[in-house]
Short mmCIF file of C-alpha atoms in Angstrom, two decimals:
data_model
loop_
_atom_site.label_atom_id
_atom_site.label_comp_id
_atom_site.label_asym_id
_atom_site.label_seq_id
_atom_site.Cartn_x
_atom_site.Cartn_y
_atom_site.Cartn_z
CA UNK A 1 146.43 111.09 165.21
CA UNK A 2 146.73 107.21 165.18
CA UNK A 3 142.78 107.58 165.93
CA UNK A 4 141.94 109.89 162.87
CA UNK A 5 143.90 107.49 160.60
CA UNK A 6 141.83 104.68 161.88
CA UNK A 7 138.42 106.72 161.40
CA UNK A 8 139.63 107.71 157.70
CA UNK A 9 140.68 104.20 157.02
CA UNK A 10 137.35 102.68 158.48
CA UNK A 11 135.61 105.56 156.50
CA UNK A 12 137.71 104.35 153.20
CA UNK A 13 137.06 100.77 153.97
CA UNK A 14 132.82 100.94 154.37
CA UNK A 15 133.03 103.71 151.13
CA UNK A 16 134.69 100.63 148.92
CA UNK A 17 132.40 98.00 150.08
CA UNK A 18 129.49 100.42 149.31
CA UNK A 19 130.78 100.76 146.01
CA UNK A 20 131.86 97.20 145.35
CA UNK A 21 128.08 96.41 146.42
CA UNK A 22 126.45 98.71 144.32
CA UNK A 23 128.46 97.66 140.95
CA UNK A 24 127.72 94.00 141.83
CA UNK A 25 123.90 94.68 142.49
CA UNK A 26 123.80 97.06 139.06
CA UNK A 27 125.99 93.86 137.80
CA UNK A 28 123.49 91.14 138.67
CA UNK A 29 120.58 93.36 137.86
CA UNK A 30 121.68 93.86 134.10
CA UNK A 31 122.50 90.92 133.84
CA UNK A 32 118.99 89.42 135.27
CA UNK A 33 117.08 91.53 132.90
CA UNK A 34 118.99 90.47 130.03
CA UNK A 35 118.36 86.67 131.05
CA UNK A 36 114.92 87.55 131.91
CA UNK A 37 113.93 88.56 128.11
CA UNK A 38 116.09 85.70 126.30
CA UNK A 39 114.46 83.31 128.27
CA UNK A 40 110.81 84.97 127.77
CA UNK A 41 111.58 84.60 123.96
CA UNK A 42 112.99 81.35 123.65
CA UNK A 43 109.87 80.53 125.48
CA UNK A 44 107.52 82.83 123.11
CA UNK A 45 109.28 83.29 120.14
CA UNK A 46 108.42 86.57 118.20
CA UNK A 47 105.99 86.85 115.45
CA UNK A 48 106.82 89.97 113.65
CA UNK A 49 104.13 91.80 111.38
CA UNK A 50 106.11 93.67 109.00
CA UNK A 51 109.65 93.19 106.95
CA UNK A 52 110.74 94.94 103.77
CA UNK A 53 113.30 92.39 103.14
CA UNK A 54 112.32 91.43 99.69
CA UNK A 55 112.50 95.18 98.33
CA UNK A 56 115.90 95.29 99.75
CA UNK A 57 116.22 91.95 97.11
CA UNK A 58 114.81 93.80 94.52
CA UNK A 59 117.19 96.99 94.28
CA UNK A 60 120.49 95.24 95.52
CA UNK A 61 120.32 91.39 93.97
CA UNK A 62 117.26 92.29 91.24
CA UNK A 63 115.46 89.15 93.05
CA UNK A 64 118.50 86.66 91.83
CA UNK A 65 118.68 84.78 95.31
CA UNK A 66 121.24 83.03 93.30
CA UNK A 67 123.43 85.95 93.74
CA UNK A 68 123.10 85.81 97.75
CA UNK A 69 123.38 84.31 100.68
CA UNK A 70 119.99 84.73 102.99
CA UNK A 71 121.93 83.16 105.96
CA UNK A 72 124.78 86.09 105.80
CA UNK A 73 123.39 89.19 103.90
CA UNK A 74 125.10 91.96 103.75
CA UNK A 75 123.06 95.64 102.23
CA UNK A 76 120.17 94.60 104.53
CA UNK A 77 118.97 94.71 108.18
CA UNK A 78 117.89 91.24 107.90
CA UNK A 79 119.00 87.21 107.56
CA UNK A 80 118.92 83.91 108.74
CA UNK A 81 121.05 84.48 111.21
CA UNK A 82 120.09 87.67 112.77
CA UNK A 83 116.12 86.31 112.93
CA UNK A 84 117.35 83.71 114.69
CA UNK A 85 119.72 85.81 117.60
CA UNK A 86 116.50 88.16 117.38
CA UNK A 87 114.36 84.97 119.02
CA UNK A 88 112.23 85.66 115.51
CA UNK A 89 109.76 82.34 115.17
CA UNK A 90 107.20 84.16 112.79
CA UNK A 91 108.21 87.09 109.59
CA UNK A 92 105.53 88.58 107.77
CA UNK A 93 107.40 89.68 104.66
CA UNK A 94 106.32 92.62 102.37
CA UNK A 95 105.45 91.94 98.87
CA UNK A 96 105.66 95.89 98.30
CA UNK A 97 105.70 97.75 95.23
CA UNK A 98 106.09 101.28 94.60
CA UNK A 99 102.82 103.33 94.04
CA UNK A 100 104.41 104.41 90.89
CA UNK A 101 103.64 100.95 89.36
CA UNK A 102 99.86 102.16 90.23
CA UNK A 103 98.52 102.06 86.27
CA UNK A 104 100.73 100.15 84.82
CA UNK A 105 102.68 97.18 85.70
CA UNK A 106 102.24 96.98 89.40
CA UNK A 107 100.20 93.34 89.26
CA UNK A 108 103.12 91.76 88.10
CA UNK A 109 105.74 93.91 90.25
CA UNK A 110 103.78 92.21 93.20
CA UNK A 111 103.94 89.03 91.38
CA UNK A 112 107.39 89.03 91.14
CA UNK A 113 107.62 89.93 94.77
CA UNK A 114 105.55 86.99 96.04
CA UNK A 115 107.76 84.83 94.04
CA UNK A 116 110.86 86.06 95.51
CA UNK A 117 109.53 85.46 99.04
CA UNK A 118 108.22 82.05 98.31
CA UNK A 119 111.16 80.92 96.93
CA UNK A 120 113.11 82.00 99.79
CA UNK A 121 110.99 80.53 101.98
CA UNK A 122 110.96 77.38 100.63
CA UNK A 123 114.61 77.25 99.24
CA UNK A 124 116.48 77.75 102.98
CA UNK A 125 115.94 74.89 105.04
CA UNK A 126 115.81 77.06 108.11
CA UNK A 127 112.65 78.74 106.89
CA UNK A 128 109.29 77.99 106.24
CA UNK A 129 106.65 79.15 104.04
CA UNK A 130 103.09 79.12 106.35
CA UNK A 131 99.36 80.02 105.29
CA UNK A 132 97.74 79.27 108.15
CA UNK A 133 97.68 79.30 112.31
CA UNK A 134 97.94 75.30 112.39
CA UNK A 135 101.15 75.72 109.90
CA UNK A 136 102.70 78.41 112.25
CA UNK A 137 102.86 76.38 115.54
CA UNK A 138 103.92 73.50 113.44
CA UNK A 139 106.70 75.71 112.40
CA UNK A 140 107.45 76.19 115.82
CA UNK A 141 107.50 73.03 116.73
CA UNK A 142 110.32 72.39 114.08
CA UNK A 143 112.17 75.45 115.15
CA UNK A 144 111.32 76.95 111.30
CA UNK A 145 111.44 80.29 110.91
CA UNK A 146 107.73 80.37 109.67
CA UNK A 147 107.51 82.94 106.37
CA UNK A 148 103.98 84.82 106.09
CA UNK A 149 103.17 86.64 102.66
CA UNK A 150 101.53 90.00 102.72
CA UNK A 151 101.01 92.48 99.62
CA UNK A 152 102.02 95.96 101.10
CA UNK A 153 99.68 98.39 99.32
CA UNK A 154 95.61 98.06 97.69
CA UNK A 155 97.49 99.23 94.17
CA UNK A 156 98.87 95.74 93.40
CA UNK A 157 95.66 94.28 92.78
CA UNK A 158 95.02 97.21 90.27
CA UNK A 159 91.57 97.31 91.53
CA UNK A 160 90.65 93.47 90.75
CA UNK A 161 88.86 91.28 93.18
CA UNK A 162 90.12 87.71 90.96
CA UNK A 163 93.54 89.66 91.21
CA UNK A 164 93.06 89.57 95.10
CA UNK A 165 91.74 85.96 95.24
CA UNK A 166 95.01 84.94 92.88
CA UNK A 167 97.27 86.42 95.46
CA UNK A 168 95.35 84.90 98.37
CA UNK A 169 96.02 81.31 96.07
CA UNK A 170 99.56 82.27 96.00
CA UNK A 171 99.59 82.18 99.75
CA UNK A 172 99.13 85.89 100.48
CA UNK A 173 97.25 86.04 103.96
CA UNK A 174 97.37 89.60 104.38
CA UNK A 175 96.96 93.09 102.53
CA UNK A 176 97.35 97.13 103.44
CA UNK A 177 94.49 98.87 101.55
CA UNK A 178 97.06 101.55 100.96
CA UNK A 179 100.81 102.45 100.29
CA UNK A 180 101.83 106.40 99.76
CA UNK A 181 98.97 106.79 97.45
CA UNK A 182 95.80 106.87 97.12
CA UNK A 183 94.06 103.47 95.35
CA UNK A 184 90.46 104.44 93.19
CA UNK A 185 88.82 102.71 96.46
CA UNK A 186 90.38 103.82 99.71
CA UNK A 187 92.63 106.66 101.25
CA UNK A 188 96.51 106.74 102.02
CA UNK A 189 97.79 108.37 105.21
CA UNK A 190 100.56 110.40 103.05
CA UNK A 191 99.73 113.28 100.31
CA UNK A 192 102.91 112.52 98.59
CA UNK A 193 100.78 111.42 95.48
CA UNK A 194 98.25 113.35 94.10
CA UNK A 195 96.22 111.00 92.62
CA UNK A 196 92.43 109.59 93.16
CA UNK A 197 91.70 112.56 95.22
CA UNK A 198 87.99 113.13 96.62
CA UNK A 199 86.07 114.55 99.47
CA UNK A 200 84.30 112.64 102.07
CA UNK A 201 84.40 108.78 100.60
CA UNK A 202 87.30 107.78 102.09
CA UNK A 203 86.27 104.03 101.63
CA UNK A 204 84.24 103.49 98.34
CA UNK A 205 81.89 100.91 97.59
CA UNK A 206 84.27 98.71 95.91
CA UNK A 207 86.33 99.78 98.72
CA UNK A 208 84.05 98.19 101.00
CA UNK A 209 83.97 95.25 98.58
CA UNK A 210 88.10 94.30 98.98
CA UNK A 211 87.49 94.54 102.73
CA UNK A 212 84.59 92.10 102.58
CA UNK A 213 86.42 89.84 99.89
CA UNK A 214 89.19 89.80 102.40
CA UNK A 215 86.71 88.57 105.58
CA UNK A 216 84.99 85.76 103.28
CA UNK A 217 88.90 84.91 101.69
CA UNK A 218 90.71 84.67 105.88
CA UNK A 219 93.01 87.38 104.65
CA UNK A 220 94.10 89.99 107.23
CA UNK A 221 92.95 93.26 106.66
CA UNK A 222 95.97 95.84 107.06
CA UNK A 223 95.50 99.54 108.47
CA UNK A 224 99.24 100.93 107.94
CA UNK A 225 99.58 103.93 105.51
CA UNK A 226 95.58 104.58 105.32
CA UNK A 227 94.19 107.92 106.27
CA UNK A 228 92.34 107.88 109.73
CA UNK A 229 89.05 107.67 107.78
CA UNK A 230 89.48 105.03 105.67
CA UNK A 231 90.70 103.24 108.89
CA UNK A 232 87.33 104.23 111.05
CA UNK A 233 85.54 103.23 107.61
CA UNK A 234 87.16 99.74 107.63
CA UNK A 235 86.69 99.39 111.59
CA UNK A 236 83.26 99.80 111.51
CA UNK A 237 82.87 97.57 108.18
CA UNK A 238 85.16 94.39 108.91
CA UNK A 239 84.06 91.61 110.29
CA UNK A 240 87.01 90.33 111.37
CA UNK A 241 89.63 91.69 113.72
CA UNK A 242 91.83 94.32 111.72
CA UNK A 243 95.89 94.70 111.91
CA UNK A 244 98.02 98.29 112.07
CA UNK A 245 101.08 95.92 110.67
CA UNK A 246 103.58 98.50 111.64
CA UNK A 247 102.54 101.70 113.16
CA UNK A 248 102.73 103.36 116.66
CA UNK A 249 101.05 105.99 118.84
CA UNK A 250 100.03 109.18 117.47
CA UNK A 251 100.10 110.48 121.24
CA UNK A 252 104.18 110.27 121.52
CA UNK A 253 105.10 110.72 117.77
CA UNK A 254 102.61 113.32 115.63
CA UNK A 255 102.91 111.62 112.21
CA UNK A 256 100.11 110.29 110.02
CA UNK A 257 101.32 107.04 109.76
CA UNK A 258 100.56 106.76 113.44
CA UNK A 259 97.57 106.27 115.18
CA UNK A 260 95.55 108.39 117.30
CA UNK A 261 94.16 107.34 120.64
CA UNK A 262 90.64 107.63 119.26
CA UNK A 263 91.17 105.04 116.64
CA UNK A 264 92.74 102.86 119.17
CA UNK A 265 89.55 102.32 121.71
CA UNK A 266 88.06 101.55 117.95
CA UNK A 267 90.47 99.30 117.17
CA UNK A 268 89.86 97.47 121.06
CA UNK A 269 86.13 96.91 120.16
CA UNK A 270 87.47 95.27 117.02
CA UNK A 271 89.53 93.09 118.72
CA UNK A 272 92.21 93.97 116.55
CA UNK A 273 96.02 94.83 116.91
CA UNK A 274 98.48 97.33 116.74
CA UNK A 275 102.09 96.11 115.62
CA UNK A 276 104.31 99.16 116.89
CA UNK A 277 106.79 100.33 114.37
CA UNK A 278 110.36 100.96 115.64
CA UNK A 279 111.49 103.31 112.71
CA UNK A 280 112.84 106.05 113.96
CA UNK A 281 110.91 108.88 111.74
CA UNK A 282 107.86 107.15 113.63
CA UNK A 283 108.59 106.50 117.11
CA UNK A 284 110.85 109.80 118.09
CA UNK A 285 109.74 111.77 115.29
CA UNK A 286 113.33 112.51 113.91
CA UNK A 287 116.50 110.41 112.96
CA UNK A 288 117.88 110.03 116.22
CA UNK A 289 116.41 107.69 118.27
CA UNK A 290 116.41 105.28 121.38
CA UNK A 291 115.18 102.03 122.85
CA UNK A 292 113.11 104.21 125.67
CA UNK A 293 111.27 106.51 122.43
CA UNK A 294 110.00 102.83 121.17
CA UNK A 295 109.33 101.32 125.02
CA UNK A 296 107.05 105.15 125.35
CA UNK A 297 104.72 104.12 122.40
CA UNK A 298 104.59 100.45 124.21
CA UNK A 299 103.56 102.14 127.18
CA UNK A 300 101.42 104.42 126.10
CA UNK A 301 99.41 101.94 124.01
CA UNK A 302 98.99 99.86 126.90
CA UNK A 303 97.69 102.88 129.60
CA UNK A 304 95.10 103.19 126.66
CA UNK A 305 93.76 99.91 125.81
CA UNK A 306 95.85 97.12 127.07
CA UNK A 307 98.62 95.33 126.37
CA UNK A 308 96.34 92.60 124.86
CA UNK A 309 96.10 94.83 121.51
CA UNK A 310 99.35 95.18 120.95
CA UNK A 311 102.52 93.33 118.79
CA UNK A 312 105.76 94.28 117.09
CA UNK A 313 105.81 95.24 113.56
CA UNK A 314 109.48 96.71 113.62
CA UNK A 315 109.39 97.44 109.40
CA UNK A 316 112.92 96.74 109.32
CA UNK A 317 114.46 96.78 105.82
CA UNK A 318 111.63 99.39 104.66
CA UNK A 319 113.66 102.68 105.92
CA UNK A 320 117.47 103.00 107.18
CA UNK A 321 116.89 104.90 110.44
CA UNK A 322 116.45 102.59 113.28
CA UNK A 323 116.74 103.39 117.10
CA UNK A 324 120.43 102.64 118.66
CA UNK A 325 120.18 99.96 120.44
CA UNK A 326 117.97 98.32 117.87
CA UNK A 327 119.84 98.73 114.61
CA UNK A 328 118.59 94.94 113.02
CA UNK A 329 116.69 92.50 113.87
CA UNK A 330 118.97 90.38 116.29
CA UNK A 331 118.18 93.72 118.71
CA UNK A 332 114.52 92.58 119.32
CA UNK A 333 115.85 91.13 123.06
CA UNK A 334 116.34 95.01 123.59
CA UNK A 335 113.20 96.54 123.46
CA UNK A 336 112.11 93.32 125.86
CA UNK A 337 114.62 93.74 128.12
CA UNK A 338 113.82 97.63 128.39
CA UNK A 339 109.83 96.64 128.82
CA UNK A 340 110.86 94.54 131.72
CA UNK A 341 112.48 96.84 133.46
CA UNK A 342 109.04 99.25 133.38
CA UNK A 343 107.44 96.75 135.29
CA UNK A 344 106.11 95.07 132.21
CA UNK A 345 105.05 91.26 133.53
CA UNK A 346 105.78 88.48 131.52
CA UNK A 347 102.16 87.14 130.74
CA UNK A 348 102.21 91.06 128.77
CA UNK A 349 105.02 90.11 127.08
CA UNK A 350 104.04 86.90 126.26
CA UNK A 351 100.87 88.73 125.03
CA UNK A 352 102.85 91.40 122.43
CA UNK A 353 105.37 88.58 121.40
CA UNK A 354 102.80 86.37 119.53
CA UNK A 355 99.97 85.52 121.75
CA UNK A 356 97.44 88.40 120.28
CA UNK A 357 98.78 87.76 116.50
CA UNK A 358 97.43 84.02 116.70
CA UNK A 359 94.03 85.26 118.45
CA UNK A 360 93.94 87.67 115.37
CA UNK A 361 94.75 85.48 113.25
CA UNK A 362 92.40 82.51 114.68
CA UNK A 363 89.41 84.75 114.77
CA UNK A 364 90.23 85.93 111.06
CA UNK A 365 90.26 82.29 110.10
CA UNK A 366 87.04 81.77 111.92
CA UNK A 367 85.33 84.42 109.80
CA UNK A 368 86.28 82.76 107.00
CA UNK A 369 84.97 79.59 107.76
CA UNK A 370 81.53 81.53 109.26
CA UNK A 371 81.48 82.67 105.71
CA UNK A 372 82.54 79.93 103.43
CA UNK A 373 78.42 79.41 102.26
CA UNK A 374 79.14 83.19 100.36
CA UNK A 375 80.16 82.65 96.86
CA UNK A 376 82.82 85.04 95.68
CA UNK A 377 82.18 88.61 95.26
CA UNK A 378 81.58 89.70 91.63
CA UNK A 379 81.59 93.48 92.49
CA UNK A 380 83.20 95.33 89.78
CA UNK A 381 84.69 99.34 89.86
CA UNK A 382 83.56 101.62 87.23
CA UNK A 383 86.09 102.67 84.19
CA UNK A 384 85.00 106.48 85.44
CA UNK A 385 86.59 105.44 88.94
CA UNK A 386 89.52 103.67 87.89
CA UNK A 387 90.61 106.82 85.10
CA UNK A 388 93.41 103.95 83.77
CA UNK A 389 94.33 104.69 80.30
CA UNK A 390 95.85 101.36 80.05
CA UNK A 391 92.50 99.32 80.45
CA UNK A 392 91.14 97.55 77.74
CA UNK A 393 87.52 98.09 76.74
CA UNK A 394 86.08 94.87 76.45
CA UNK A 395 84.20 95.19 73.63
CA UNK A 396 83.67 94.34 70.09
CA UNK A 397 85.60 96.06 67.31
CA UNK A 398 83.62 99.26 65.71
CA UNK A 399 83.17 97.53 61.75
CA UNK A 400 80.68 100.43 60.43
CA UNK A 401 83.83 102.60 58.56
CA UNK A 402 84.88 98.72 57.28
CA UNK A 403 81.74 98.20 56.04
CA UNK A 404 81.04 101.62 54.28
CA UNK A 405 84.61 101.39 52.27
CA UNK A 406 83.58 97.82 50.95
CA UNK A 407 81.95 99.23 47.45
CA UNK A 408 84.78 101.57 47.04
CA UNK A 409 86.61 98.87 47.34
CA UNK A 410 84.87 96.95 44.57
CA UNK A 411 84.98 99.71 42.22
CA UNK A 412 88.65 99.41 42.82
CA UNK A 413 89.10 95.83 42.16
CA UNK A 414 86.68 95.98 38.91
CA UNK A 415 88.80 99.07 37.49
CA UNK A 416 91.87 96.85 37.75
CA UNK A 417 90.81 94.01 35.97
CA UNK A 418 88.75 96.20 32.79
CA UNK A 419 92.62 97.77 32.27
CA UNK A 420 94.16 93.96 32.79
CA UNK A 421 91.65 92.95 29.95
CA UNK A 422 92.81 95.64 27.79
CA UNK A 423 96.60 95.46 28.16
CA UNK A 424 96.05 91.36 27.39
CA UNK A 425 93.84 92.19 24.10
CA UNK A 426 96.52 95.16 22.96
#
């Protein structure tokens, strides 16, 4: 008996170690990874390629930054404080309008937009506004959070290439050809406008003339929300390495707004780069989803072309259904942490943080300078493509009907003064 107790105590004894063993390995393992990816990003800080922030401006504040407090902002997925717990060196910021403004006043929607983020930028000591790859490691270097500028949709240059080169002015260094809708020039992923419509030109001639404006100005030229074609078109027409600025893998998630592994290996030979989205709608193709659903369209896009291609373009603030686990943009450590533990190494990481946006961006910036002996493009889109009421004809003023009621007009006058005469006689 004495014996049996001993056993079951020994028994009891070696089962609580085990378990005391297990909880502190598990323990020290959690723990590891999540010092593994803080320390990976303090040492390479994210640059992220897309953030709606400034719409979120728009509808709550009406762009009154007066009204609000960037550091501690409530209605919005973003602020100061949460880019900076989010190890977030580098924002490009949206200047989006809705395609609805496409025809009328969407020029100086985008306008407005640009303004908002530049004075943002500018006004809050802990950011940064940057044009350039020499002004983002600078930025670094200060611990700014560097602000980039792009225009979120080919609409808000209302098919202008001086409307374009006044943006790029205004610090704008990158552009999506499309939104939701289709411009005159080039395609949109989504049918939810039915507008511009046509059959087999995908990418127009003036179409092709934005994307070389874009080369020859160092702006980035922005795949998200175009139609497969249009972004084959533009592949095989750029000069410069191309962006998805937030999009992810077709393969795991069967949406438009993703890409297909065929357009990736096209998108290698560019050199380019794919900034996966973590919206949920996108990444687990329904509302309810997961850091693993957004670590499977990492994966995947690495088994395909390398991890060399990729970067994060999370498109927080632009939609309000985000993975749990990454509900803002302090949550970035998560999806590195959950990398890690797939046997991710941190030279990859490094890689998708920021080290492939500056290539892209360098080589961008190289293009332009390769091209700065081109003059800018005067290419011009017909009135029969653009179909915009609200265009002014510049021309002279039709004075034929003027001219043909001028001796009418004299008989007029004369009539009036024979009947003055005789009234002053009388």
């Amino acid at each position: 008996m004495c014996s049996r107790e001993l056993l079951s105590a020994s028994l009891w004894y070696l089962s609580l170690r085990a378990l005391v063993l297990f909880c502190l390995c598990h323990f020290i393992s959690g723990y590891s990874e999540v010092d593994r990816a803080n320390e990976l990003m303090s040492k390479y800080p994210l640059i992220d390629g897309h953030n709606d922030l400034p719409l979120q401006l728009r509808i709550h504040y009406n762009n009154s930054l007066s009204l609000t407090n960037l550091s501690q902002l409530e209605h919005a997925s973003t602020s100061i404080s949460r880019l900076q717990a989010g190890h977030v060196q580098a924002q490009m910021f949206a200047a989006y309008v809705m395609c609805g403004a496409q025809q009328k006043d969407a020029v100086r929607l985008t306008l407005e937009q640009i303004d908002v983020i530049r004075r943002m930028c500018t006004e809050y000591q802990d950011l940064v506004l940057v044009t350039s790859t020499r002004e983002l490691r600078e930025a670094e270097m200060r611990h700014k959070i560097a602000c980039l500028i792009s225009v979120e949709g080919g609409h808000s240059i209302d098919s202008s290439l001086p409307a374009l080169r006044m943006f790029y002015q205004l610090g704008v260094r990158s552009m999506s050809l499309t939104h939701t809708c289709n411009t005159p020039w080039a395609e949109s992923s989504s049918k939810l406008y039915n507008v511009f419509q046509r059959q087999g030109n995908s990418l127009t001639g003036f179409g092709k003339a934005v994307v070389e404006e874009m080369n020859r100005l160092g702006m980035m030229v922005d795949l998200s929300h175009t139609s497969w074609a249009t972004a084959w078109a533009v592949l095989n027409h750029s000069r410069a390495p191309v962006i998805f600025s937030h999009s992810s893998s077709y393969f795991i998630c069967k949406t438009s707004r993703n890409v297909p592994d065929e357009l990736l290996h096209e998108l290698k030979k560019n050199k380019g780069l794919i900034m996966v989205n973590f919206y949920s709608p996108f990444t687990s193709c329904n509302h309810e989803g997961n850091v693993s659903h957004v670590a499977d369209h990492f994966d995947h896009v690495k088994k395909v072309i390398g991890a060399e291609f990729i970067g994060i373009g999370g498109d927080y603030d632009g939609g309000k259904s985000f993975p749990k686990g990454l509900e803002d943009v302090s949550k970035y450590p998560a999806i590195i942490q959950e990398l890690l533990r797939r046997n991710w190494t941190e030279d990859e990481l490094a890689d998708v943080l920021r080290r492939n946006f500056l290539r892209v961006f360098e080589e961008v910036e190289k293009v332009r300078d390769w091209l700065s002996h081109l003059r800018p493009s005067e290419a011009h889109i017909s009135l029969e493509e653009v179909q915009n009421p609200c265009r002014l004809v510049l021309k002279h003023p039709d004075l034929s009907s003027t001219a043909e009621r001028k001796p009418f007009n004299r008989l007029v006058l004369t009539t009036i003064l024979l009947l003055s005469l005789l009234f002053w006689i009388d």
